[in-house]
Short mmCIF file of C-alpha atoms in Angstrom, two decimals:
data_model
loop_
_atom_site.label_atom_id
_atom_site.label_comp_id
_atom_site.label_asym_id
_atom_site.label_seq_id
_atom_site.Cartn_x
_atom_site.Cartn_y
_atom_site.Cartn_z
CA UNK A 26 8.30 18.56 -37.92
CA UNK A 27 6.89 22.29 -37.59
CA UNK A 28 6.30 23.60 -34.70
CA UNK A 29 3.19 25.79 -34.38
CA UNK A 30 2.07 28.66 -32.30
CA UNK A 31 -0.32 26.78 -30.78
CA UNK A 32 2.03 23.82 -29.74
CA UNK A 33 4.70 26.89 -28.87
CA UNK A 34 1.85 27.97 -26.33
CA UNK A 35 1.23 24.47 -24.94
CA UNK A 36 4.70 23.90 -24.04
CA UNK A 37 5.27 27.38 -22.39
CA UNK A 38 2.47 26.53 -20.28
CA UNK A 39 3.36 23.18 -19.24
CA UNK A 40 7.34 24.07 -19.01
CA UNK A 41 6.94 24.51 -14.93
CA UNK A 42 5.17 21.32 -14.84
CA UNK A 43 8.16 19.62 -16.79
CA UNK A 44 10.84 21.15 -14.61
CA UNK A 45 9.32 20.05 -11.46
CA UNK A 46 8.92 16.36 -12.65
CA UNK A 47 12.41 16.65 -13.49
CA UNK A 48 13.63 18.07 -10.39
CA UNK A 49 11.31 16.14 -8.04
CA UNK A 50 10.92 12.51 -9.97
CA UNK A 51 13.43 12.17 -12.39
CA UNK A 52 17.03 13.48 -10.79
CA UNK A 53 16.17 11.46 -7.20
CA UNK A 54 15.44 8.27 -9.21
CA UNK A 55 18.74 8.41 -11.36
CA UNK A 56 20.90 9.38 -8.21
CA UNK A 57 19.18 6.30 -6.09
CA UNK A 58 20.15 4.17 -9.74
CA UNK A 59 23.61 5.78 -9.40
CA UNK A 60 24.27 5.62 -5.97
CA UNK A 61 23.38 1.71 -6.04
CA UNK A 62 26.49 1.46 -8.12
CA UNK A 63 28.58 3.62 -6.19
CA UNK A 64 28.15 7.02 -7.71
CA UNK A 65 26.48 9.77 -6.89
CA UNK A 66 25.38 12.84 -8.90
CA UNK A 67 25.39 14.72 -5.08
CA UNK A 68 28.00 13.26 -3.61
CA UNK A 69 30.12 11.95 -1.11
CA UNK A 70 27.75 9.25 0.62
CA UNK A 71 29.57 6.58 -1.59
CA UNK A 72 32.46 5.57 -3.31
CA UNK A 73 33.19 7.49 -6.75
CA UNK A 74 34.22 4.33 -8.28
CA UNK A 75 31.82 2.18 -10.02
CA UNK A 76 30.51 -1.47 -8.18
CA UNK A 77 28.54 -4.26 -7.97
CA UNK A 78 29.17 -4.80 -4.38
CA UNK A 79 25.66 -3.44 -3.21
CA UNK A 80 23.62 -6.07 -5.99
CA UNK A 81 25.67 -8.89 -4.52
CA UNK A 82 24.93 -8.02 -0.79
CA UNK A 83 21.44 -7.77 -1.59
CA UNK A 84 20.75 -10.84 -3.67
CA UNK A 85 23.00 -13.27 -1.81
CA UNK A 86 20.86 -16.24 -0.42
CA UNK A 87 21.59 -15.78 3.13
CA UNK A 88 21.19 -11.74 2.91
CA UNK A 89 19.07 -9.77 5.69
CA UNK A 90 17.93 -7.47 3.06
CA UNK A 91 16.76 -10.33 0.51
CA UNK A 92 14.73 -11.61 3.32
CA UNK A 93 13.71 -8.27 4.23
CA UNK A 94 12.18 -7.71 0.55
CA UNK A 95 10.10 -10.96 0.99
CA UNK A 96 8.88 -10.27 4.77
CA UNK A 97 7.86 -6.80 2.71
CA UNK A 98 5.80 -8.25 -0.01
CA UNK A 99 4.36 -11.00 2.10
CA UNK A 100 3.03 -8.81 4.90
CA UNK A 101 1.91 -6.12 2.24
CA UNK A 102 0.01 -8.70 0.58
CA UNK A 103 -1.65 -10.05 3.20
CA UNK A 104 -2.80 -6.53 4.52
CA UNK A 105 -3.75 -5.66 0.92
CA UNK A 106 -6.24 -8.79 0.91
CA UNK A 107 -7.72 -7.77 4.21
CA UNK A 108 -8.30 -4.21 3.61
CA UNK A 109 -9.80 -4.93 0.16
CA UNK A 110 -12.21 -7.81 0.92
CA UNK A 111 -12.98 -6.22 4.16
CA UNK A 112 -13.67 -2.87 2.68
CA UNK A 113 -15.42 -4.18 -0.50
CA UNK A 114 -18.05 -6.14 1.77
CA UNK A 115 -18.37 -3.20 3.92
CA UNK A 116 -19.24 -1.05 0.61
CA UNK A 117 -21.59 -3.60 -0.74
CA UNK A 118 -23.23 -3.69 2.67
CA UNK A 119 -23.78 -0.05 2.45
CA UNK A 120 -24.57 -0.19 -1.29
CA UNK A 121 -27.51 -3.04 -0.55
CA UNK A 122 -28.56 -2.10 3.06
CA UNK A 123 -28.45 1.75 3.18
CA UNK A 124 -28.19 1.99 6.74
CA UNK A 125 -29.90 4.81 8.75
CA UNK A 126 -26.96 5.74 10.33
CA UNK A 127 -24.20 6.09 7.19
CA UNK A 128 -24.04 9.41 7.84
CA UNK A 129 -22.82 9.10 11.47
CA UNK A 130 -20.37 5.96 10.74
CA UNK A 131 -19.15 8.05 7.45
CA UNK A 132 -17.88 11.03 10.08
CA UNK A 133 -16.13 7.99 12.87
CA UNK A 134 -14.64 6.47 9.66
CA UNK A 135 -12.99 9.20 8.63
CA UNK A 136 -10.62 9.49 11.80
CA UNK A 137 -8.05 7.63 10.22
CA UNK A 138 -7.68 9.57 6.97
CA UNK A 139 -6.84 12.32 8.87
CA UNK A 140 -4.64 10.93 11.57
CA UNK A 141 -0.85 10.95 10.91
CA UNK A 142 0.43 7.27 10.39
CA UNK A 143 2.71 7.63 13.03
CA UNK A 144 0.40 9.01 15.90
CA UNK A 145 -1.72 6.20 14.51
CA UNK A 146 0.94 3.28 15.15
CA UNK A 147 1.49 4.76 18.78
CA UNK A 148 -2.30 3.86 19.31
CA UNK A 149 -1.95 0.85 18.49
CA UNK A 150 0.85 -0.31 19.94
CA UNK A 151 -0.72 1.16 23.58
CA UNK A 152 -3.52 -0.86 22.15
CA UNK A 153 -0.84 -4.36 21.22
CA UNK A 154 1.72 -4.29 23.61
CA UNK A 155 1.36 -7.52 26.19
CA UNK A 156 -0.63 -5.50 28.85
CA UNK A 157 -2.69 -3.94 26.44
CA UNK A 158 -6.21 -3.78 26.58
CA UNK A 159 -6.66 -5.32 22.95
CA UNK A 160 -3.77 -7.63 23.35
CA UNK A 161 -5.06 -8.97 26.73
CA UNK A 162 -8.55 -9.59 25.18
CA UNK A 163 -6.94 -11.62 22.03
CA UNK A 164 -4.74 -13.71 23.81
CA UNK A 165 -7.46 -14.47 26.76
CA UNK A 166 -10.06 -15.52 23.87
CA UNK A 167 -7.71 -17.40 22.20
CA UNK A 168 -6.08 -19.10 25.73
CA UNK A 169 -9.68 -19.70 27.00
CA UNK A 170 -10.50 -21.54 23.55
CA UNK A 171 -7.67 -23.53 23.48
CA UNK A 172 -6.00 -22.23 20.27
CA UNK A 173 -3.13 -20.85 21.74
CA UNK A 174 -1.27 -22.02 25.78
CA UNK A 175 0.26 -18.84 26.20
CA UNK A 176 0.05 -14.97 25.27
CA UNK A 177 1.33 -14.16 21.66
CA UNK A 178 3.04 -11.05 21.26
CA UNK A 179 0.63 -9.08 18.92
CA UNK A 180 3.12 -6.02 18.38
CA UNK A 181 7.07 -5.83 17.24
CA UNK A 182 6.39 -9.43 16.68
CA UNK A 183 8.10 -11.70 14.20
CA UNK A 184 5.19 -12.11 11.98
CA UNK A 185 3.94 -8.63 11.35
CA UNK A 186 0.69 -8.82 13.05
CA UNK A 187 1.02 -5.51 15.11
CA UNK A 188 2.18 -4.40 11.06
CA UNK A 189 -0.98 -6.09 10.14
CA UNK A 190 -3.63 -4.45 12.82
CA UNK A 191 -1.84 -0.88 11.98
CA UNK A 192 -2.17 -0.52 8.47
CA UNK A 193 -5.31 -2.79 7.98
CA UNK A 194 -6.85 -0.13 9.78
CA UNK A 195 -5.97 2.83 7.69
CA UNK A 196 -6.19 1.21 4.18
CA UNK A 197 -9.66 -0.43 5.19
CA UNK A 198 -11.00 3.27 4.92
CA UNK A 199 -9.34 3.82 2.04
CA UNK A 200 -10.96 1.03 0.26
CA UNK A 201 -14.27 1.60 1.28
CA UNK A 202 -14.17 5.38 0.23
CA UNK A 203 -12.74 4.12 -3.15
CA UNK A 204 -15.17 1.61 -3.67
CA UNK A 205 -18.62 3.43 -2.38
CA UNK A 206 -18.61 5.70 -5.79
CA UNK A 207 -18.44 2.39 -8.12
CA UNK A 208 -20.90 0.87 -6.31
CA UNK A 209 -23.46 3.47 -6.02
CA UNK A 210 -23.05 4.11 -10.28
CA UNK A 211 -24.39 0.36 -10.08
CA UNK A 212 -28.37 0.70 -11.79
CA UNK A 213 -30.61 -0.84 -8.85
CA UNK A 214 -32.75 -2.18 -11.01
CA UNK A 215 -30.21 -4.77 -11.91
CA UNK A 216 -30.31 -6.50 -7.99
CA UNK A 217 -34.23 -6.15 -8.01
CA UNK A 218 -34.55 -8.02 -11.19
CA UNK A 219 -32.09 -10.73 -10.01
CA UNK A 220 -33.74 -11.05 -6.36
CA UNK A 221 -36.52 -11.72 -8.32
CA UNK A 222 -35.28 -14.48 -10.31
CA UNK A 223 -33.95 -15.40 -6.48
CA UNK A 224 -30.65 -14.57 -6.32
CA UNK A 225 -29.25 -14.36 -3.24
CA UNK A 226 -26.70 -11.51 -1.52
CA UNK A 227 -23.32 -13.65 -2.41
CA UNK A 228 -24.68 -14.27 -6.40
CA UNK A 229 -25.69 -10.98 -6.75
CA UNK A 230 -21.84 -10.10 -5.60
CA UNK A 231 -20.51 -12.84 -8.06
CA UNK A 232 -22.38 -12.09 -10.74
CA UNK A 233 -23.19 -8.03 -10.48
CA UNK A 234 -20.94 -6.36 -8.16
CA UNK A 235 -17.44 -7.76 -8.88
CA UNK A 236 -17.75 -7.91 -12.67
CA UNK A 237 -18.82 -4.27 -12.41
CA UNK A 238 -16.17 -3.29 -9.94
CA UNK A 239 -13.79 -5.42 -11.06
CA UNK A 240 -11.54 -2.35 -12.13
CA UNK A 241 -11.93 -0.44 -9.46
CA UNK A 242 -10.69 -3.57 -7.36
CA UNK A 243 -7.50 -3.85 -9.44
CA UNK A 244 -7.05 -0.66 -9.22
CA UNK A 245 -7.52 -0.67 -5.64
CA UNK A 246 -5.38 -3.06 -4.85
CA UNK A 247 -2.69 -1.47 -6.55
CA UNK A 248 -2.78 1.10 -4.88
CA UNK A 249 -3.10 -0.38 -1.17
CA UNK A 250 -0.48 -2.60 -1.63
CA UNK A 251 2.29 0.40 -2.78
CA UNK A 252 0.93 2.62 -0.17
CA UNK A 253 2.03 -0.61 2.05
CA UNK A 254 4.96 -1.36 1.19
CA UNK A 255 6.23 2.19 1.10
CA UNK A 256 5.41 3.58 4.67
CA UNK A 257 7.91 3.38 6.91
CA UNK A 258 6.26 4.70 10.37
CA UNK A 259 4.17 1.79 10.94
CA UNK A 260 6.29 -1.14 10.24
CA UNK A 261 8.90 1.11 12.31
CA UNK A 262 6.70 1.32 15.48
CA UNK A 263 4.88 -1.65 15.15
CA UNK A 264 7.91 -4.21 13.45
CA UNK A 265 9.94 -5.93 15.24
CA UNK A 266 13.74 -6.14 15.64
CA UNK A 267 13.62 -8.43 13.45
CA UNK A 268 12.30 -9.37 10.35
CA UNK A 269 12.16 -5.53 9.38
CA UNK A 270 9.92 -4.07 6.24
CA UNK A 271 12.79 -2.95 3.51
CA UNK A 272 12.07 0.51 4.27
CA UNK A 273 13.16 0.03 7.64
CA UNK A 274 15.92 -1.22 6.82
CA UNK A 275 17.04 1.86 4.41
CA UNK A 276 16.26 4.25 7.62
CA UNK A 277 18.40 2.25 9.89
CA UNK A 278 20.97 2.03 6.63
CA UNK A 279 20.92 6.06 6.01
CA UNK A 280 20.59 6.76 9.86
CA UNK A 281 22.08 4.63 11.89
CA UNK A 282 24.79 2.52 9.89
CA UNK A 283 25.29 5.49 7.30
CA UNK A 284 25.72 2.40 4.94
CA UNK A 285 24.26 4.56 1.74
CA UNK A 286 25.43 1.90 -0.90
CA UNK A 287 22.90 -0.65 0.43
CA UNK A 288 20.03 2.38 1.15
CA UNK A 289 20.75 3.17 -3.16
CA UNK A 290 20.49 -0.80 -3.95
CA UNK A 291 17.21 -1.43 -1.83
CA UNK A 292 15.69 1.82 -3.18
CA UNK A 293 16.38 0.38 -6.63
CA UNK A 294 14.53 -2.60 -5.96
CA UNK A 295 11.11 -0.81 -4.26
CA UNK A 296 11.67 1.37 -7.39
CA UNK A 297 11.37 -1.89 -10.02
CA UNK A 298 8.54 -3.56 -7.63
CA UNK A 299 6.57 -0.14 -8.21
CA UNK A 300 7.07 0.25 -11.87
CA UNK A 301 5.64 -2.97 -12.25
CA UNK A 302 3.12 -2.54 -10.39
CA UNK A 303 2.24 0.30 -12.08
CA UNK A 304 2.76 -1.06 -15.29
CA UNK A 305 0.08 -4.03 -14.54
CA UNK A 306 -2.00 -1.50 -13.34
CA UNK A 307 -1.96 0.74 -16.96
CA UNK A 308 -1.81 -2.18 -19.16
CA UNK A 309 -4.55 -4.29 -18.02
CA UNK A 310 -6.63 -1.94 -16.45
CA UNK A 311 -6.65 1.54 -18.04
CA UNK A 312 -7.28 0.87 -21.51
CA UNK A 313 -10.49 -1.36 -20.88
CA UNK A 314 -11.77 0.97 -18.28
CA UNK A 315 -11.45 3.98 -21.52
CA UNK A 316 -13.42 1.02 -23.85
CA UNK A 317 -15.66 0.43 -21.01
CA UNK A 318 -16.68 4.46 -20.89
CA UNK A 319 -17.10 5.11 -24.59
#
């Protein structure tokens, strides 16, 4: 095949773009591949002799970090549901109602975008913790309704719901601002005309909204649920001792235990759940969305 000048050009100009994918995607990922086998390219954190020992640790049935992976994806999930159903009704109310005062709740909304995740999870564990003001308003509803005979621990609780309120509260913001643009792109003319065959607000969403959207909410929902699973600050602050995210656990593994072999294996595993992710996300999603356009 012959090279021209012009393709010459083009890959001068993109060389510094290759090297720094190289150097800042490519090398990390095969040393974390490596090191889960017991080599690495940098060095002594592991053996220099080649093992399975890290797979076997991981995937046995009664393995902390096999349960760790599921508390991970279960929690993530459930936060990904909330943040995108909560922020998608939020957008639609926007969309449909126009409020007066956008413009004002736009500016509060924005707080969390700019707050660092971890000065975030302090909040809310000041917010969580059992003499916290939001924790002693939960638990007295619930007590005073019967639901519950004593106070639940809301943060590092066994069931991620300090995990929950944390990143719920940054991704719901997320959603909305992703959201907003599809929605306003939507013709108005199309909910007039179907309020006037009496539609109501739920059928227009049904029938207008989410088959109009419905890419953006895939795509969406993708991206909350990585950004999820991969934080480690608020699952850190908020977690308890125990079940831990995964990404707790490689801190604790790098940090505290300095057991690299098991940090490599688990960052091999968040490395196939995000491929695949990603690979949903550009085989289902992308090509329609370039159909869709022309």
């Amino acid at each position: 095949m012959r090279v021209t000048r012009e393709d010459l050009i083009s890959i001068i100009f993109l060389l510094p773009l290759y090297i720094f994918i190289i150097i800042m995607v490519f090398i990390p990922i095969i040393n974390v591949i490596l090191g889960s086998f017991g080599i690495s390219i940098f060095g002594e954190q592991v053996n220099a002799t080649f093992t399975l020992a890290g797979y076997k640790e991981f995937l046995a049935p009664e393995s902390p970090y096999l349960y760790s992976l599921f508390f991970t994806i279960y929690v993530s999930l459930i936060a990904t549901i909330i943040s995108v159903l909560a922020g998608y009704l939020f957008a639609v109310y926007l969309t449909v109602k126009k409020p007066p005062i956008w413009s004002k709740i736009s500016t509060v909304m924005t707080i969390p975008l700019f707050t660092p995740y971890i000065v975030g999870a302090f909040m809310w564990w000041t917010l969580l913790w059992p003499r916290g003001y939001l924790s002693l308003l939960i638990n007295g509803l619930l007590m005073k309704l019967g639901v519950v005979h004593e106070p639940i621990p809301l943060v590092n609780d066994p069931y991620g719901i300090g995990i929950l309120f944390g990143e719920v509260w940054i991704r719901f913001v997320i959603a909305v601002a992703i959201f907003y643009g599809p929605l306003q792109m939507i013709n108005p003319e199309l909910i007039d005309a179907a309020r006037s065959l009496g539609a109501g607000t739920w059928t227009i969403i049904r029938k207008i909204f989410i088959p109009l959207t419905k890419y953006a909410l895939i795509a969406t929902s993708a991206i909350i649920l990585l950004a999820t699973m991969a934080g480690v600050s608020i699952p850190l602050i908020l977690g308890g001792s125990w079940p831990q995210f995964l990404n707790v656990m490689i801190y604790l593994d790098v940090t505290t235990r300095f057991n690299y072999l098991m940090a490599y294996t688990s960052g091999v595993f968040y490395i196939i759940a995000s491929a695949t992710l990603g690979y949903l996300f550009f085989r289902f999603t992308t090509r329609k969305v370039v159909l869709q356009t022309r």
